[in-house]
PDB file of C-alpha atoms in Angstrom:
ATOM      1  CA  MET A   1     -62.929 129.371 -31.908  1.00 57.00           C
ATOM      2  CA  ALA A   2     -59.457 128.256 -32.987  1.00 62.00           C
ATOM      3  CA  TRP A   3     -60.056 124.837 -31.460  1.00 62.00           C
ATOM      4  CA  LEU A   4     -63.428 124.536 -33.211  1.00 57.00           C
ATOM      5  CA  LEU A   5     -61.833 125.475 -36.513  1.00 60.00           C
ATOM      6  CA  SER A   6     -59.127 122.843 -36.015  1.00 63.00           C
ATOM      7  CA  GLN A   7     -61.862 120.256 -35.417  1.00 58.00           C
ATOM      8  CA  LEU A   8     -63.517 121.233 -38.681  1.00 58.00           C
ATOM      9  CA  LEU A   9     -60.326 121.199 -40.732  1.00 61.00           C
ATOM     10  CA  ARG A  10     -59.672 117.594 -39.737  1.00 66.00           C
ATOM     11  CA  ASP A  11     -62.414 116.582 -42.153  1.00 61.00           C
ATOM     12  CA  PRO A  12     -62.589 119.007 -45.121  1.00 60.00           C
ATOM     13  CA  ALA A  13     -65.022 116.670 -46.885  1.00 61.00           C
ATOM     14  CA  LEU A  14     -67.564 117.449 -44.173  1.00 55.00           C
ATOM     15  CA  LEU A  15     -67.480 121.125 -45.110  1.00 57.00           C
ATOM     16  CA  LYS A  16     -68.142 120.333 -48.781  1.00 60.00           C
ATOM     17  CA  SER A  17     -71.091 118.090 -47.962  1.00 62.00           C
ATOM     18  CA  HIS A  18     -72.646 120.584 -45.528  1.00 66.00           C
ATOM     19  CA  PHE A  19     -72.723 123.884 -47.353  1.00 74.00           C
ATOM     20  CA  ASP A  20     -75.247 125.415 -49.706  1.00 78.00           C
ATOM     21  CA  MET A  21     -74.835 129.052 -50.745  1.00 80.00           C
ATOM     22  CA  CYS A  22     -78.538 129.699 -51.395  1.00 86.00           C
ATOM     23  CA  GLY A  23     -79.517 128.293 -48.021  1.00 87.00           C
ATOM     24  CA  ALA A  24     -76.870 130.339 -46.246  1.00 86.00           C
ATOM     25  CA  LEU A  25     -78.034 133.518 -48.018  1.00 91.00           C
ATOM     26  CA  ALA A  26     -81.629 132.736 -47.032  1.00 93.00           C
ATOM     27  CA  ALA A  27     -80.529 132.427 -43.398  1.00 93.00           C
ATOM     28  CA  VAL A  28     -78.695 135.769 -43.601  1.00 93.00           C
ATOM     29  CA  THR A  29     -81.733 137.439 -45.210  1.00 94.00           C
ATOM     30  CA  VAL A  30     -84.101 136.243 -42.507  1.00 95.00           C
ATOM     31  CA  GLY A  31     -81.544 137.255 -39.883  1.00 93.00           C
ATOM     32  CA  VAL A  32     -81.233 140.772 -41.311  1.00 94.00           C
ATOM     33  CA  ILE A  33     -85.016 141.186 -41.140  1.00 95.00           C
ATOM     34  CA  GLY A  34     -84.962 139.882 -37.578  1.00 93.00           C
ATOM     35  CA  ASN A  35     -82.198 142.342 -36.711  1.00 92.00           C
ATOM     36  CA  LEU A  36     -84.341 145.148 -38.121  1.00 93.00           C
ATOM     37  CA  ILE A  37     -87.158 144.100 -35.783  1.00 94.00           C
ATOM     38  CA  VAL A  38     -84.721 144.241 -32.855  1.00 92.00           C
ATOM     39  CA  ALA A  39     -83.528 147.679 -34.015  1.00 91.00           C
ATOM     40  CA  ILE A  40     -87.118 148.969 -34.003  1.00 92.00           C
ATOM     41  CA  ALA A  41     -87.668 147.430 -30.572  1.00 92.00           C
ATOM     42  CA  PHE A  42     -84.522 149.170 -29.299  1.00 89.00           C
ATOM     43  CA  SER A  43     -85.783 152.458 -30.742  1.00 89.00           C
ATOM     44  CA  ASP A  44     -89.080 151.997 -28.934  1.00 89.00           C
ATOM     45  CA  MET A  45     -87.289 151.204 -25.679  1.00 86.00           C
ATOM     46  CA  VAL A  46     -85.308 154.436 -25.956  1.00 84.00           C
ATOM     47  CA  SER A  47     -88.429 156.434 -26.755  1.00 84.00           C
ATOM     48  CA  LYS A  48     -90.042 155.241 -23.528  1.00 82.00           C
ATOM     49  CA  SER A  49     -87.256 156.801 -21.446  1.00 76.00           C
ATOM     50  CA  ALA A  50     -86.438 159.773 -23.693  1.00 78.00           C
ATOM     51  CA  PRO A  51     -89.356 160.667 -26.010  1.00 79.00           C
ATOM     52  CA  SER A  52     -87.548 163.777 -27.248  1.00 80.00           C
ATOM     53  CA  ILE A  53     -84.847 161.771 -29.067  1.00 81.00           C
ATOM     54  CA  SER A  54     -85.681 161.424 -32.749  1.00 83.00           C
ATOM     55  CA  PHE A  55     -86.321 158.083 -34.448  1.00 86.00           C
ATOM     56  CA  GLU A  56     -83.360 158.582 -36.784  1.00 85.00           C
ATOM     57  CA  ARG A  57     -80.919 158.965 -33.901  1.00 85.00           C
ATOM     58  CA  ARG A  58     -82.393 155.998 -32.048  1.00 87.00           C
ATOM     59  CA  ILE A  59     -82.017 153.694 -35.062  1.00 88.00           C
ATOM     60  CA  SER A  60     -78.561 155.097 -35.848  1.00 86.00           C
ATOM     61  CA  ALA A  61     -77.416 154.382 -32.296  1.00 84.00           C
ATOM     62  CA  TYR A  62     -78.451 150.754 -32.649  1.00 87.00           C
ATOM     63  CA  TYR A  63     -76.756 150.090 -35.979  1.00 85.00           C
ATOM     64  CA  TYR A  64     -73.542 151.902 -35.062  1.00 82.00           C
ATOM     65  CA  SER A  65     -73.363 149.802 -31.905  1.00 81.00           C
ATOM     66  CA  GLN A  66     -73.643 146.631 -34.007  1.00 80.00           C
ATOM     67  CA  LEU A  67     -70.128 147.302 -35.251  1.00 75.00           C
ATOM     68  CA  ALA A  68     -68.758 148.620 -31.958  1.00 72.00           C
ATOM     69  CA  LYS A  69     -69.798 145.501 -30.036  1.00 70.00           C
ATOM     70  CA  TYR A  70     -67.097 143.403 -31.722  1.00 67.00           C
ATOM     71  CA  ILE A  71     -64.131 145.541 -30.630  1.00 65.00           C
ATOM     72  CA  PRO A  72     -63.789 145.857 -27.696  1.00 58.00           C
ATOM     73  CA  GLY A  73     -67.303 144.749 -26.750  1.00 57.00           C
ATOM     74  CA  GLN A  74     -70.678 145.727 -25.388  1.00 60.00           C
ATOM     75  CA  ILE A  75     -69.218 148.510 -23.225  1.00 60.00           C
ATOM     76  CA  ALA A  76     -67.997 150.276 -26.358  1.00 60.00           C
ATOM     77  CA  ALA A  77     -71.417 149.751 -27.944  1.00 65.00           C
ATOM     78  CA  LEU A  78     -73.056 151.468 -24.978  1.00 64.00           C
ATOM     79  CA  LEU A  79     -70.677 154.417 -25.250  1.00 64.00           C
ATOM     80  CA  ILE A  80     -71.390 154.732 -28.961  1.00 68.00           C
ATOM     81  CA  GLN A  81     -75.125 154.657 -28.336  1.00 68.00           C
ATOM     82  CA  ARG A  82     -74.831 157.274 -25.602  1.00 66.00           C
ATOM     83  CA  SER A  83     -72.829 159.622 -27.816  1.00 71.00           C
ATOM     84  CA  ILE A  84     -75.278 159.321 -30.726  1.00 71.00           C
ATOM     85  CA  LEU A  85     -78.445 159.646 -28.678  1.00 72.00           C
ATOM     86  CA  ALA A  86     -77.146 162.706 -26.812  1.00 67.00           C
ATOM     87  CA  GLY A  87     -79.511 165.250 -25.305  1.00 64.00           C
ATOM     88  CA  PRO A  88     -81.627 165.103 -22.145  1.00 63.00           C
ATOM     89  CA  ARG A  89     -81.835 161.720 -20.401  1.00 67.00           C
ATOM     90  CA  ALA A  90     -79.602 160.090 -23.005  1.00 69.00           C
ATOM     91  CA  SER A  91     -77.587 158.196 -20.390  1.00 70.00           C
ATOM     92  CA  THR A  92     -80.693 156.881 -18.658  1.00 70.00           C
ATOM     93  CA  ALA A  93     -82.274 155.955 -21.988  1.00 73.00           C
ATOM     94  CA  THR A  94     -79.130 154.099 -23.083  1.00 77.00           C
ATOM     95  CA  ILE A  95     -78.900 152.004 -19.935  1.00 77.00           C
ATOM     96  CA  MET A  96     -82.600 151.300 -19.561  1.00 78.00           C
ATOM     97  CA  SER A  97     -83.161 150.450 -23.230  1.00 81.00           C
ATOM     98  CA  ASN A  98     -80.263 147.999 -23.245  1.00 81.00           C
ATOM     99  CA  VAL A  99     -81.374 146.326 -20.031  1.00 81.00           C
ATOM    100  CA  GLU A 100     -84.939 146.061 -21.323  1.00 86.00           C
ATOM    101  CA  LEU A 101     -83.822 144.750 -24.700  1.00 87.00           C
ATOM    102  CA  MET A 102     -81.555 142.181 -23.055  1.00 87.00           C
ATOM    103  CA  ILE A 103     -84.393 140.915 -20.859  1.00 89.00           C
ATOM    104  CA  ILE A 104     -86.862 140.789 -23.755  1.00 92.00           C
ATOM    105  CA  SER A 105     -84.403 139.139 -26.154  1.00 91.00           C
ATOM    106  CA  CYS A 106     -83.324 136.510 -23.633  1.00 91.00           C
ATOM    107  CA  TRP A 107     -86.931 135.748 -22.747  1.00 94.00           C
ATOM    108  CA  LEU A 108     -88.076 135.355 -26.345  1.00 94.00           C
ATOM    109  CA  CYS A 109     -85.026 133.416 -27.577  1.00 93.00           C
ATOM    110  CA  GLY A 110     -85.142 131.148 -24.538  1.00 93.00           C
ATOM    111  CA  SER A 111     -88.863 130.666 -25.117  1.00 95.00           C
ATOM    112  CA  ALA A 112     -88.213 129.822 -28.775  1.00 94.00           C
ATOM    113  CA  ALA A 113     -85.913 127.021 -27.624  1.00 92.00           C
ATOM    114  CA  VAL A 114     -88.643 125.689 -25.320  1.00 94.00           C
ATOM    115  CA  VAL A 115     -91.198 125.887 -28.157  1.00 95.00           C
ATOM    116  CA  LEU A 116     -88.950 123.776 -30.387  1.00 92.00           C
ATOM    117  CA  LEU A 117     -88.487 121.210 -27.632  1.00 90.00           C
ATOM    118  CA  ALA A 118     -92.243 121.110 -27.010  1.00 92.00           C
ATOM    119  CA  HIS A 119     -92.811 120.705 -30.756  1.00 90.00           C
ATOM    120  CA  THR A 120     -91.156 117.300 -30.641  1.00 85.00           C
ATOM    121  CA  VAL A 121     -93.815 116.194 -28.145  1.00 89.00           C
ATOM    122  CA  SER A 122     -96.968 118.118 -29.050  1.00 90.00           C
ATOM    123  CA  ASN A 123     -97.746 120.722 -31.700  1.00 92.00           C
ATOM    124  CA  ALA A 124    -100.618 122.087 -29.622  1.00 93.00           C
ATOM    125  CA  GLY A 125     -98.384 122.412 -26.580  1.00 92.00           C
ATOM    126  CA  ALA A 126     -95.730 124.187 -28.628  1.00 93.00           C
ATOM    127  CA  MET A 127     -98.319 126.610 -29.991  1.00 95.00           C
ATOM    128  CA  PHE A 128     -99.624 127.332 -26.493  1.00 96.00           C
ATOM    129  CA  ILE A 129     -96.126 128.058 -25.188  1.00 95.00           C
ATOM    130  CA  ALA A 130     -95.448 130.320 -28.190  1.00 95.00           C
ATOM    131  CA  VAL A 131     -98.621 132.330 -27.556  1.00 96.00           C
ATOM    132  CA  VAL A 132     -97.775 132.730 -23.863  1.00 96.00           C
ATOM    133  CA  ALA A 133     -94.188 133.743 -24.722  1.00 96.00           C
ATOM    134  CA  VAL A 134     -95.390 136.373 -27.208  1.00 96.00           C
ATOM    135  CA  ALA A 135     -97.937 137.680 -24.683  1.00 97.00           C
ATOM    136  CA  ILE A 136     -95.305 138.081 -21.969  1.00 96.00           C
ATOM    137  CA  GLY A 137     -92.886 139.591 -24.486  1.00 94.00           C
ATOM    138  CA  THR A 138     -95.583 142.082 -25.474  1.00 95.00           C
ATOM    139  CA  TRP A 139     -96.092 143.020 -21.831  1.00 94.00           C
ATOM    140  CA  LEU A 140     -92.345 143.486 -21.335  1.00 91.00           C
ATOM    141  CA  ILE A 141     -92.163 145.766 -24.388  1.00 91.00           C
ATOM    142  CA  ARG A 142     -95.062 147.924 -23.203  1.00 89.00           C
ATOM    143  CA  LYS A 143     -94.051 148.017 -19.530  1.00 86.00           C
ATOM    144  CA  ASP A 144     -92.825 151.339 -18.111  1.00 80.00           C
ATOM    145  CA  TRP A 145     -89.841 150.428 -15.931  1.00 76.00           C
ATOM    146  CA  GLN A 146     -88.982 153.976 -14.831  1.00 71.00           C
ATOM    147  CA  PRO A 147     -90.803 153.799 -11.453  1.00 73.00           C
ATOM    148  CA  VAL A 148     -89.057 150.503 -10.678  1.00 71.00           C
ATOM    149  CA  VAL A 149     -85.661 151.986 -11.520  1.00 64.00           C
ATOM    150  CA  GLN A 150     -86.451 155.033  -9.395  1.00 64.00           C
ATOM    151  CA  GLN A 151     -87.229 152.816  -6.404  1.00 68.00           C
ATOM    152  CA  LEU A 152     -83.994 150.869  -6.918  1.00 63.00           C
ATOM    153  CA  ILE A 153     -81.999 154.109  -7.045  1.00 57.00           C
ATOM    154  CA  ARG A 154     -83.524 155.186  -3.746  1.00 63.00           C
ATOM    155  CA  LEU A 155     -82.098 152.052  -2.128  1.00 65.00           C
ATOM    156  CA  ILE A 156     -78.649 153.617  -2.547  1.00 57.00           C
ATOM    157  CA  PRO A 157     -78.031 155.705   0.610  1.00 60.00           C
ATOM    158  CA  ARG A 158     -76.544 158.752  -1.104  1.00 54.00           C
ATOM    159  CA  TYR A 159     -79.504 159.007  -3.501  1.00 48.00           C
ATOM    160  CA  ARG A 160     -82.233 158.150  -0.996  1.00 52.00           C
ATOM    161  CA  THR A 161     -83.382 161.732  -0.530  1.00 52.00           C
ATOM    162  CA  LEU A 162     -83.329 162.613  -4.220  1.00 48.00           C
ATOM    163  CA  HIS A 163     -86.567 162.858  -6.146  1.00 50.00           C
ATOM    164  CA  HIS A 164     -86.132 162.455  -9.861  1.00 55.00           C
ATOM    165  CA  ALA A 165     -88.890 163.791 -12.087  1.00 53.00           C
ATOM    166  CA  TYR A 166     -89.395 161.232 -14.817  1.00 57.00           C
ATOM    167  CA  PRO A 167     -91.302 162.262 -17.919  1.00 56.00           C
ATOM    168  CA  GLU A 168     -94.334 160.217 -18.787  1.00 58.00           C
ATOM    169  CA  ALA A 169     -93.215 157.230 -20.822  1.00 60.00           C
ATOM    170  CA  GLN A 170     -94.366 157.028 -24.406  1.00 70.00           C
ATOM    171  CA  CYS A 171     -96.865 154.198 -24.741  1.00 79.00           C
ATOM    172  CA  ILE A 172     -96.109 151.599 -27.413  1.00 85.00           C
ATOM    173  CA  SER A 173     -99.273 150.445 -29.161  1.00 89.00           C
ATOM    174  CA  LEU A 174    -100.505 146.910 -28.540  1.00 92.00           C
ATOM    175  CA  PRO A 175    -100.433 145.787 -32.229  1.00 94.00           C
ATOM    176  CA  ARG A 176     -96.889 147.119 -32.635  1.00 93.00           C
ATOM    177  CA  SER A 177     -95.759 145.382 -29.448  1.00 94.00           C
ATOM    178  CA  ILE A 178     -97.316 142.075 -30.537  1.00 95.00           C
ATOM    179  CA  ALA A 179     -95.615 142.341 -33.940  1.00 96.00           C
ATOM    180  CA  LEU A 180     -92.226 143.090 -32.365  1.00 95.00           C
ATOM    181  CA  SER A 181     -92.584 140.293 -29.816  1.00 95.00           C
ATOM    182  CA  THR A 182     -93.617 137.783 -32.475  1.00 96.00           C
ATOM    183  CA  GLY A 183     -90.802 138.820 -34.792  1.00 95.00           C
ATOM    184  CA  MET A 184     -88.189 138.505 -32.060  1.00 94.00           C
ATOM    185  CA  LEU A 185     -89.510 135.052 -31.154  1.00 95.00           C
ATOM    186  CA  VAL A 186     -89.737 133.654 -34.689  1.00 95.00           C
ATOM    187  CA  LEU A 187     -87.133 135.283 -36.950  1.00 94.00           C
ATOM    188  CA  PRO A 188     -83.838 134.552 -35.101  1.00 93.00           C
ATOM    189  CA  THR A 189     -84.932 130.943 -34.629  1.00 94.00           C
ATOM    190  CA  ALA A 190     -86.014 130.670 -38.262  1.00 95.00           C
ATOM    191  CA  SER A 191     -82.650 132.041 -39.410  1.00 94.00           C
ATOM    192  CA  SER A 192     -80.728 129.387 -37.442  1.00 93.00           C
ATOM    193  CA  TYR A 193     -83.056 126.614 -38.562  1.00 94.00           C
ATOM    194  CA  ILE A 194     -82.788 127.654 -42.225  1.00 94.00           C
ATOM    195  CA  LEU A 195     -78.998 127.749 -41.901  1.00 92.00           C
ATOM    196  CA  LEU A 196     -78.936 124.189 -40.578  1.00 91.00           C
ATOM    197  CA  THR A 197     -81.500 122.627 -42.915  1.00 91.00           C
ATOM    198  CA  LEU A 198     -81.013 124.548 -46.167  1.00 90.00           C
ATOM    199  CA  GLY A 199     -77.555 126.039 -45.722  1.00 88.00           C
ATOM    200  CA  MET A 200     -75.887 122.958 -44.250  1.00 86.00           C
ATOM    201  CA  ASN A 201     -78.167 120.140 -45.431  1.00 86.00           C
ATOM    202  CA  ILE A 202     -78.662 118.792 -41.912  1.00 86.00           C
ATOM    203  CA  ASP A 203     -81.592 116.442 -41.377  1.00 86.00           C
ATOM    204  CA  TYR A 204     -84.736 117.833 -39.717  1.00 84.00           C
ATOM    205  CA  THR A 205     -84.447 115.508 -36.704  1.00 83.00           C
ATOM    206  CA  ALA A 206     -80.913 116.723 -35.968  1.00 83.00           C
ATOM    207  CA  ALA A 207     -81.579 120.362 -36.913  1.00 87.00           C
ATOM    208  CA  LEU A 208     -84.248 120.892 -34.246  1.00 88.00           C
ATOM    209  CA  PRO A 209     -82.092 120.096 -31.176  1.00 87.00           C
ATOM    210  CA  LEU A 210     -79.137 121.907 -32.734  1.00 89.00           C
ATOM    211  CA  THR A 211     -81.323 125.003 -33.225  1.00 91.00           C
ATOM    212  CA  VAL A 212     -82.379 124.757 -29.575  1.00 90.00           C
ATOM    213  CA  SER A 213     -78.704 124.674 -28.567  1.00 89.00           C
ATOM    214  CA  LEU A 214     -77.948 127.685 -30.778  1.00 90.00           C
ATOM    215  CA  MET A 215     -80.777 129.699 -29.195  1.00 91.00           C
ATOM    216  CA  LEU A 216     -79.685 128.897 -25.643  1.00 90.00           C
ATOM    217  CA  ALA A 217     -76.067 129.618 -26.551  1.00 89.00           C
ATOM    218  CA  TRP A 218     -77.160 132.994 -27.952  1.00 87.00           C
ATOM    219  CA  VAL A 219     -78.794 133.824 -24.613  1.00 88.00           C
ATOM    220  CA  ALA A 220     -75.566 132.912 -22.817  1.00 85.00           C
ATOM    221  CA  GLY A 221     -73.617 135.176 -25.180  1.00 81.00           C
ATOM    222  CA  VAL A 222     -75.952 138.103 -24.489  1.00 80.00           C
ATOM    223  CA  LEU A 223     -75.592 137.683 -20.730  1.00 78.00           C
ATOM    224  CA  ALA A 224     -71.792 137.534 -21.079  1.00 70.00           C
ATOM    225  CA  PHE A 225     -71.791 141.144 -22.257  1.00 63.00           C
ATOM    226  CA  VAL A 226     -68.134 141.772 -21.333  1.00 57.00           C
ATOM    227  CA  PHE A 227     -67.063 139.517 -24.212  1.00 59.00           C
ATOM    228  CA  PRO A 228     -67.076 141.135 -27.691  1.00 57.00           C
ATOM    229  CA  ALA A 229     -70.371 139.978 -29.272  1.00 53.00           C
ATOM    230  CA  GLY A 230     -70.241 136.922 -26.998  1.00 55.00           C
ATOM    231  CA  ILE A 231     -67.436 135.454 -29.120  1.00 66.00           C
ATOM    232  CA  GLY A 232     -66.213 132.192 -27.649  1.00 69.00           C
ATOM    233  CA  ILE A 233     -68.938 132.020 -24.996  1.00 77.00           C
ATOM    234  CA  ARG A 234     -71.717 131.176 -27.449  1.00 82.00           C
ATOM    235  CA  GLU A 235     -69.585 128.574 -29.190  1.00 78.00           C
ATOM    236  CA  LEU A 236     -68.498 126.972 -25.901  1.00 81.00           C
ATOM    237  CA  VAL A 237     -72.057 126.802 -24.556  1.00 84.00           C
ATOM    238  CA  PHE A 238     -73.314 125.431 -27.892  1.00 85.00           C
ATOM    239  CA  TYR A 239     -70.677 122.722 -27.914  1.00 80.00           C
ATOM    240  CA  LEU A 240     -71.397 121.733 -24.300  1.00 81.00           C
ATOM    241  CA  LEU A 241     -75.147 121.647 -24.927  1.00 81.00           C
ATOM    242  CA  GLY A 242     -74.599 119.599 -28.063  1.00 74.00           C
ATOM    243  CA  LYS A 243     -72.745 116.970 -26.060  1.00 71.00           C
ATOM    244  CA  THR A 244     -75.866 116.449 -23.927  1.00 74.00           C
ATOM    245  CA  LEU A 245     -78.095 115.598 -26.906  1.00 64.00           C
ATOM    246  CA  ALA A 246     -79.418 112.061 -27.134  1.00 50.00           C
ATOM    247  CA  SER A 247     -77.940 111.682 -30.606  1.00 60.00           C
ATOM    248  CA  THR A 248     -74.745 113.661 -30.137  1.00 61.00           C
ATOM    249  CA  PRO A 249     -73.342 114.865 -33.497  1.00 67.00           C
ATOM    250  CA  GLY A 250     -69.665 114.386 -34.205  1.00 70.00           C
ATOM    251  CA  ALA A 251     -67.176 116.978 -33.001  1.00 69.00           C
ATOM    252  CA  GLU A 252     -66.446 118.065 -36.568  1.00 71.00           C
ATOM    253  CA  LEU A 253     -70.116 118.730 -37.327  1.00 76.00           C
ATOM    254  CA  MET A 254     -70.561 120.609 -34.037  1.00 79.00           C
ATOM    255  CA  ALA A 255     -67.548 122.740 -34.905  1.00 77.00           C
ATOM    256  CA  GLU A 256     -68.887 123.405 -38.376  1.00 80.00           C
ATOM    257  CA  VAL A 257     -72.297 124.480 -37.061  1.00 84.00           C
ATOM    258  CA  ALA A 258     -70.744 126.753 -34.431  1.00 83.00           C
ATOM    259  CA  ILE A 259     -68.476 128.478 -36.951  1.00 83.00           C
ATOM    260  CA  ALA A 260     -71.193 128.718 -39.604  1.00 85.00           C
ATOM    261  CA  SER A 261     -73.598 130.264 -37.089  1.00 86.00           C
ATOM    262  CA  ARG A 262     -70.988 132.815 -36.034  1.00 84.00           C
ATOM    263  CA  LEU A 263     -70.203 133.729 -39.644  1.00 85.00           C
ATOM    264  CA  VAL A 264     -73.900 134.154 -40.426  1.00 87.00           C
ATOM    265  CA  HIS A 265     -74.333 136.465 -37.425  1.00 87.00           C
ATOM    266  CA  VAL A 266     -71.350 138.546 -38.516  1.00 86.00           C
ATOM    267  CA  LEU A 267     -72.726 138.745 -42.060  1.00 89.00           C
ATOM    268  CA  MET A 268     -76.136 139.710 -40.683  1.00 91.00           C
ATOM    269  CA  ASP A 269     -74.575 142.648 -38.834  1.00 88.00           C
ATOM    270  CA  ILE A 270     -72.476 143.733 -41.818  1.00 89.00           C
ATOM    271  CA  VAL A 271     -75.361 143.483 -44.303  1.00 92.00           C
ATOM    272  CA  GLY A 272     -77.774 145.150 -41.893  1.00 90.00           C
ATOM    273  CA  VAL A 273     -75.450 148.078 -41.203  1.00 88.00           C
ATOM    274  CA  THR A 274     -74.640 148.451 -44.913  1.00 91.00           C
ATOM    275  CA  LEU A 275     -78.321 148.522 -45.873  1.00 92.00           C
ATOM    276  CA  PHE A 276     -79.026 151.008 -43.089  1.00 89.00           C
ATOM    277  CA  PHE A 277     -76.327 153.405 -44.279  1.00 87.00           C
ATOM    278  CA  ALA A 278     -77.500 153.028 -47.890  1.00 90.00           C
ATOM    279  CA  ALA A 279     -81.119 153.723 -46.917  1.00 89.00           C
ATOM    280  CA  ARG A 280     -80.070 156.679 -44.794  1.00 85.00           C
ATOM    281  CA  LYS A 281     -78.011 158.177 -47.627  1.00 87.00           C
ATOM    282  CA  LEU A 282     -80.844 157.661 -50.099  1.00 86.00           C
ATOM    283  CA  TYR A 283     -83.311 159.275 -47.704  1.00 82.00           C
ATOM    284  CA  SER A 284     -81.014 162.285 -47.287  1.00 81.00           C
ATOM    285  CA  ARG A 285     -80.717 162.734 -51.047  1.00 82.00           C
ATOM    286  CA  LEU A 286     -84.465 162.514 -51.567  1.00 81.00           C
ATOM    287  CA  ASN A 287     -85.087 165.147 -48.899  1.00 75.00           C
ATOM    288  CA  ARG A 288     -82.562 167.724 -50.075  1.00 69.00           C
TER     289      ARG A 288
END
């Protein structure tokens, strides 16, 4: 990150020519809505493993973990979630919901990158890929993974003879699953694209491949869960992917995009958590 910032500071004029406050705020707004969709998806994942945990605690666990993931990282976020969820099967619900959410998020964000690449060749092909991606994402959201996990646990010798009684998973409705899958496919990608085109005044032809690189870099950051919020990993992967583009942008512009994207993601988390706490406090006052 320090190296990227040094690249950017070499040409301060580039920063002035590639920044628009309204566009950046639009990107943050779309990102906050997308983060809300992910929060609801996380809540639904938890409810599948532990139906007894209330919706309020499930949502609270997600938003608290959005702050904990920065210092010292995803492990702390998991511990925060586990402590907030509490109750029967909280540990299992925490692990399973995070694994499920990681798989679903990586699938949909990776698919969004493929859709954008296909869009440059064929609109019909891009639409077909998007529909297939949403359909598979919907299936992943509705899938009950508890039997699979139980079979995997039995592969461990010391647990082979144990028989865990899993409660029946709560079924997520098909319309809700389609809405969540579509939102997770479209909104994060839209936020990055809006940041590049409206927030940074980057041309459409350059914004598309850069958005693809941002999506793939985001997937890499999620998989590198030992790093706080994927800091450094996403930026490195983005920069390396950017160097493979046919029309490779300058190093300064790549640095600016990487830093701007990181700042937008941080603002998305801060704004999202702030709005959540405000809504929660308002709800508590109205129900006194």
